[in-house]
């Protein structure tokens, strides 16, 4: 009886047996995660360039609290590790509850800036991968894999703030909308419609730059944020995407379906104060494209 107690139970024939060797160690980017206060859950990736945290709209990471200085502190990479430096802030920068002027960061360190607390997660920590995946899930559209509306608006806010500061900075916005998309859903079903949206995202992604932001902001509506781009450049890009969609044949239920889209293009103008003004300008152009026959860029 004693031996029987220690006998291994029979193996389930459908269970895959894993090897006993340890999985290769994955490394992810070091990051800072807000664990208390404003912008809870946000993730910052410092990179190799200095990253300024503060209240100012042009800070690399903005926290809109009056108790935080315009340029409160910064993260720098030196000597193969990250450091935090206070920038002469009114309410100081605290590391593990100790006031600091400059200090190296270690895995698990807690940074307090007024009422906001950030945790430093080094690249060797498996938790960095978790936060990376969690962050991606909050900024991506689950259907297309493109950025979602929330992320697009955050990017647009930051780019608009830069355009307000620098009158020579060009910022363009394109709103793309599929023509007669409701007819596709009604005739072929929503799964077919989802396939069309995914393919549109793939085609558009092949034509945008790494610095551009392509997002799904509604059912069949997409936004393309183009920093450092003049009106004619934006129009040409939108036209390239429109032609590519027009030339594509979407395979639905053994049929090759032709689909088109319309686009509205606008640029940040002197005197604009809110991103809503740029969005409305692009929407007006989209309406012009729709009302003048569709399958065109205005």
Coordinates of C-alpha atoms in Angstrom, one line a residue:
X1 CA 0.0 0.0 0.0
X2 CA 2.8 2.4 0.8
X3 CA 4.4 2.0 -2.6
X4 CA 1.0 2.4 -4.4
X5 CA 0.5 5.8 -2.7
X6 CA 3.5 7.2 -4.5
X7 CA 2.8 5.7 -7.9
X8 CA 2.3 8.3 -10.6
X9 CA -1.3 8.5 -12.0
X10 CA -1.7 7.3 -15.6
X11 CA -1.0 9.9 -18.2
X12 CA -3.9 11.5 -20.1
X13 CA -3.4 10.5 -23.7
X14 CA -4.5 14.0 -24.9
X15 CA -2.1 15.9 -22.6
X16 CA 1.1 17.2 -24.2
X17 CA 4.2 16.4 -22.2
X18 CA 6.6 19.3 -21.9
X19 CA 10.3 18.9 -21.8
X20 CA 12.1 19.4 -18.5
X21 CA 14.6 21.9 -19.8
X22 CA 13.9 25.5 -18.7
X23 CA 12.4 27.9 -21.3
X24 CA 14.9 30.4 -22.8
X25 CA 15.0 33.6 -20.8
X26 CA 13.1 36.4 -22.5
X27 CA 14.2 40.0 -22.3
X28 CA 11.8 42.9 -22.6
X29 CA 12.3 46.7 -22.6
X30 CA 12.7 48.3 -19.2
X31 CA 9.7 50.4 -18.3
X32 CA 8.0 52.6 -15.7
X33 CA 4.5 51.7 -14.7
X34 CA 2.2 54.1 -12.8
X35 CA 0.8 52.1 -9.9
X36 CA -0.9 55.0 -8.0
X37 CA -2.3 58.4 -8.9
X38 CA -3.0 60.1 -12.2
X39 CA -2.9 58.0 -15.4
X40 CA -3.0 54.8 -13.4
X41 CA -1.7 51.8 -15.3
X42 CA 0.2 53.9 -17.9
X43 CA 3.5 52.5 -19.1
X44 CA 6.6 54.5 -20.1
X45 CA 9.5 53.0 -22.0
X46 CA 12.6 55.3 -21.4
X47 CA 14.7 54.2 -24.3
X48 CA 18.2 55.7 -24.8
X49 CA 17.1 59.4 -25.0
X50 CA 16.3 61.5 -21.9
X51 CA 12.7 61.3 -21.0
X52 CA 11.2 64.3 -19.2
X53 CA 8.2 63.9 -16.8
X54 CA 6.2 67.0 -15.9
X55 CA 3.1 69.1 -16.2
X56 CA 4.0 70.9 -19.4
X57 CA 2.2 69.8 -22.6
X58 CA 5.6 69.4 -24.3
X59 CA 6.9 67.0 -21.6
X60 CA 7.7 63.6 -22.9
X61 CA 5.2 62.2 -20.4
X62 CA 2.7 64.7 -19.1
X63 CA 0.9 64.4 -15.7
X64 CA -1.6 67.2 -15.4
X65 CA -1.4 67.9 -11.6
X66 CA -0.6 71.4 -10.3
X67 CA 1.6 70.0 -7.6
X68 CA 3.9 68.7 -10.3
X69 CA 6.4 71.1 -11.9
X70 CA 6.4 71.8 -15.6
X71 CA 9.6 69.9 -16.0
X72 CA 9.7 67.8 -12.8
X73 CA 12.3 65.1 -13.4
X74 CA 13.8 63.0 -16.1
X75 CA 15.0 59.5 -16.8
X76 CA 18.4 59.2 -18.5
X77 CA 20.5 56.2 -19.7
X78 CA 24.1 56.4 -18.8
X79 CA 26.8 53.8 -18.2
X80 CA 24.6 50.9 -19.2
X81 CA 21.8 51.7 -16.7
X82 CA 18.9 54.1 -16.1
X83 CA 19.1 57.1 -13.7
X84 CA 16.5 59.5 -12.4
X85 CA 17.3 63.2 -12.0
X86 CA 15.2 65.9 -10.3
X87 CA 15.0 69.1 -12.4
X88 CA 14.7 71.5 -9.5
X89 CA 11.0 70.7 -8.9
X90 CA 9.0 72.5 -6.3
X91 CA 7.8 69.4 -4.5
X92 CA 10.9 67.3 -5.2
X93 CA 11.4 63.7 -6.5
X94 CA 11.3 60.8 -4.2
X95 CA 12.9 57.4 -4.7
X96 CA 11.8 54.6 -2.2
X97 CA 10.6 57.5 0.1
X98 CA 13.9 59.2 0.0
X99 CA 14.3 62.7 -1.6
X100 CA 16.9 62.5 -4.4
X101 CA 18.6 64.8 -6.8
X102 CA 20.1 62.1 -8.9
X103 CA 20.1 58.3 -8.4
X104 CA 20.5 55.1 -10.3
X105 CA 17.3 53.0 -10.8
X106 CA 17.1 49.4 -9.7
X107 CA 14.5 46.8 -10.5
X108 CA 11.4 47.3 -8.3
X109 CA 12.3 50.9 -7.3
X110 CA 9.3 53.2 -6.5
X111 CA 9.4 56.8 -7.7
X112 CA 7.0 59.3 -6.2
X113 CA 6.2 62.5 -8.0
X114 CA 3.6 64.4 -5.9
X115 CA 0.7 62.0 -5.6
X116 CA 1.8 59.8 -8.5
X117 CA 3.9 56.7 -7.9
X118 CA 5.8 54.8 -10.7
X119 CA 7.4 51.4 -10.4
X120 CA 10.7 50.8 -12.3
X121 CA 10.7 47.3 -14.0
X122 CA 14.1 46.4 -15.4
X123 CA 14.5 44.6 -18.7
X124 CA 15.6 41.3 -17.1
X125 CA 12.3 41.1 -15.1
X126 CA 9.6 38.8 -16.6
X127 CA 7.1 41.4 -15.3
X128 CA 8.4 43.8 -18.0
X129 CA 6.9 41.4 -20.6
X130 CA 3.6 41.3 -18.8
X131 CA 3.3 45.1 -18.7
X132 CA 4.3 45.2 -22.4
X133 CA 1.6 42.9 -23.4
X134 CA -0.9 44.5 -21.1
X135 CA -0.1 47.9 -22.6
X136 CA -0.5 46.6 -26.1
X137 CA -3.9 45.2 -25.3
X138 CA -5.1 48.7 -24.1
X139 CA -4.0 50.6 -27.2
X140 CA -4.8 48.1 -30.0
X141 CA -8.1 47.4 -31.8
X142 CA -8.8 43.7 -31.1
X143 CA -10.2 43.1 -34.6
X144 CA -7.6 44.7 -36.9
X145 CA -4.6 44.9 -34.6
X146 CA -4.3 48.6 -35.5
X147 CA -4.2 51.3 -32.8
X148 CA -7.6 52.1 -31.2
X149 CA -9.4 55.5 -30.9
X150 CA -8.1 56.2 -27.4
X151 CA -4.5 55.9 -28.4
X152 CA -5.0 57.8 -31.6
X153 CA -6.5 60.8 -29.7
X154 CA -3.6 60.7 -27.3
X155 CA -1.1 60.8 -30.2
X156 CA -3.1 63.6 -31.8
X157 CA -3.1 65.7 -28.6
X158 CA 0.7 65.4 -28.4
X159 CA 1.3 66.3 -32.0
X160 CA -1.2 69.2 -31.8
X161 CA 0.6 70.5 -28.8
X162 CA 3.9 70.5 -30.8
X163 CA 2.2 72.2 -33.7
X164 CA 0.9 74.9 -31.4
X165 CA 4.4 75.5 -30.1
X166 CA 6.1 75.5 -33.5
X167 CA 4.3 77.3 -36.3
X168 CA 6.7 75.7 -38.8
X169 CA 5.7 72.2 -37.8
X170 CA 3.3 70.4 -40.2
X171 CA 0.6 68.0 -39.0
X172 CA -1.9 66.3 -41.2
X173 CA -4.9 64.1 -40.5
X174 CA -6.7 61.7 -42.8
X175 CA -10.0 60.2 -42.1
X176 CA -10.8 57.0 -44.2
X177 CA -14.2 55.5 -44.5
X178 CA -15.3 52.4 -46.5
X179 CA -18.1 53.1 -49.0
X180 CA -21.4 51.2 -48.6
X181 CA -20.0 49.0 -45.8
X182 CA -23.4 48.4 -44.3
X183 CA -24.4 46.7 -47.6
X184 CA -21.5 44.2 -47.2
X185 CA -22.6 43.3 -43.6
X186 CA -26.3 43.0 -44.6
X187 CA -25.6 40.8 -47.7
X188 CA -22.7 38.7 -46.5
X189 CA -22.7 38.9 -42.7
X190 CA -20.6 40.5 -40.1
X191 CA -17.8 37.9 -40.3
X192 CA -17.3 38.8 -43.9
X193 CA -17.3 42.5 -43.0
X194 CA -14.7 41.9 -40.3
X195 CA -12.5 40.2 -42.9
X196 CA -12.7 43.3 -45.1
X197 CA -11.7 45.6 -42.2
X198 CA -8.7 43.4 -41.4
X199 CA -7.5 43.4 -45.0
X200 CA -8.0 47.2 -45.3
X201 CA -5.8 47.6 -42.3
X202 CA -3.1 45.4 -43.8
X203 CA -3.1 47.3 -47.1
X204 CA -3.0 50.7 -45.4
X205 CA -0.2 49.5 -43.0
X206 CA 2.0 48.6 -46.0
X207 CA 1.9 52.2 -47.2
X208 CA 2.5 54.3 -44.0
X209 CA 5.7 55.3 -42.4
X210 CA 6.9 54.1 -39.0
X211 CA 6.3 57.6 -37.6
X212 CA 2.7 57.7 -38.7
X213 CA -0.2 56.4 -36.6
X214 CA -2.9 54.4 -38.3
X215 CA -5.9 53.6 -36.1
X216 CA -9.4 52.3 -36.3
X217 CA -11.6 54.9 -34.7
X218 CA -15.1 53.6 -35.5
X219 CA -16.9 50.7 -37.2
X220 CA -15.5 51.2 -40.7
X221 CA -13.7 54.5 -40.0
X222 CA -10.0 54.9 -39.7
X223 CA -7.7 57.8 -38.9
X224 CA -4.2 58.4 -40.2
X225 CA -2.1 60.8 -38.2
X226 CA 0.8 62.2 -40.2
X227 CA 3.5 64.2 -38.3
X228 CA 5.8 66.5 -40.2
X229 CA 3.6 66.2 -43.3
X230 CA 2.2 68.9 -45.6
X231 CA -1.3 68.8 -47.2
X232 CA -0.2 67.5 -50.6
X233 CA 1.9 64.7 -49.1
X234 CA -1.0 63.6 -47.0
X235 CA -3.4 63.8 -50.0
X236 CA -1.0 61.6 -52.1
X237 CA -0.8 59.0 -49.4
X238 CA -4.5 58.9 -49.0
X239 CA -4.9 58.6 -52.7
X240 CA -2.4 55.7 -52.8
X241 CA -4.4 53.9 -50.2
X242 CA -7.7 54.6 -52.0
X243 CA -6.3 53.2 -55.3
X244 CA -4.9 50.1 -53.6
X245 CA -8.3 49.3 -52.0
X246 CA -10.0 49.9 -55.3
X247 CA -7.7 47.5 -57.1
X248 CA -8.0 44.8 -54.4
X249 CA -10.5 42.0 -54.9
X250 CA -12.0 40.9 -51.6
X251 CA -12.8 37.2 -51.6
X252 CA -16.2 36.6 -49.9
X253 CA -18.1 33.4 -50.3
X254 CA -16.3 32.3 -53.4
X255 CA -16.9 35.8 -54.9
X256 CA -14.5 38.5 -55.7
X257 CA -16.0 41.7 -54.4
X258 CA -14.8 45.3 -55.3
X259 CA -14.8 47.7 -52.4
X260 CA -13.9 51.4 -52.3
X261 CA -13.3 54.0 -49.7
X262 CA -13.5 57.8 -49.4
X263 CA -11.1 60.0 -47.5
X264 CA -11.0 63.5 -46.0
X265 CA -7.6 65.2 -45.5
X266 CA -6.9 68.3 -43.3
X267 CA -3.9 70.0 -41.8
X268 CA -3.3 71.9 -38.6
X269 CA -3.9 75.5 -39.2
X270 CA -2.6 78.6 -37.4
X271 CA -5.3 79.6 -34.9
X272 CA -6.5 76.1 -34.0
X273 CA -6.5 75.4 -30.3
X274 CA -8.2 71.9 -30.0
X275 CA -7.8 68.6 -31.8
X276 CA -11.6 68.7 -32.3
X277 CA -11.0 71.5 -34.8
X278 CA -8.7 69.4 -36.9
X279 CA -11.0 66.4 -36.6
X280 CA -14.0 68.4 -37.7
X281 CA -12.0 69.8 -40.7
X282 CA -11.1 66.3 -41.8
X283 CA -14.7 65.2 -41.3
X284 CA -15.9 68.0 -43.5
X285 CA -13.6 66.9 -46.3
X286 CA -14.8 63.3 -45.8
X287 CA -18.4 64.4 -46.1
X288 CA -17.4 66.3 -49.4
X289 CA -15.9 63.1 -50.7
X290 CA -19.0 61.1 -49.9
X291 CA -21.5 63.6 -51.2
X292 CA -19.6 64.1 -54.4
X293 CA -19.7 60.5 -55.5
X294 CA -17.5 58.5 -53.1
X295 CA -14.3 56.6 -53.9
X296 CA -12.3 59.8 -53.8
X297 CA -10.1 61.9 -51.6
X298 CA -11.0 65.5 -50.7

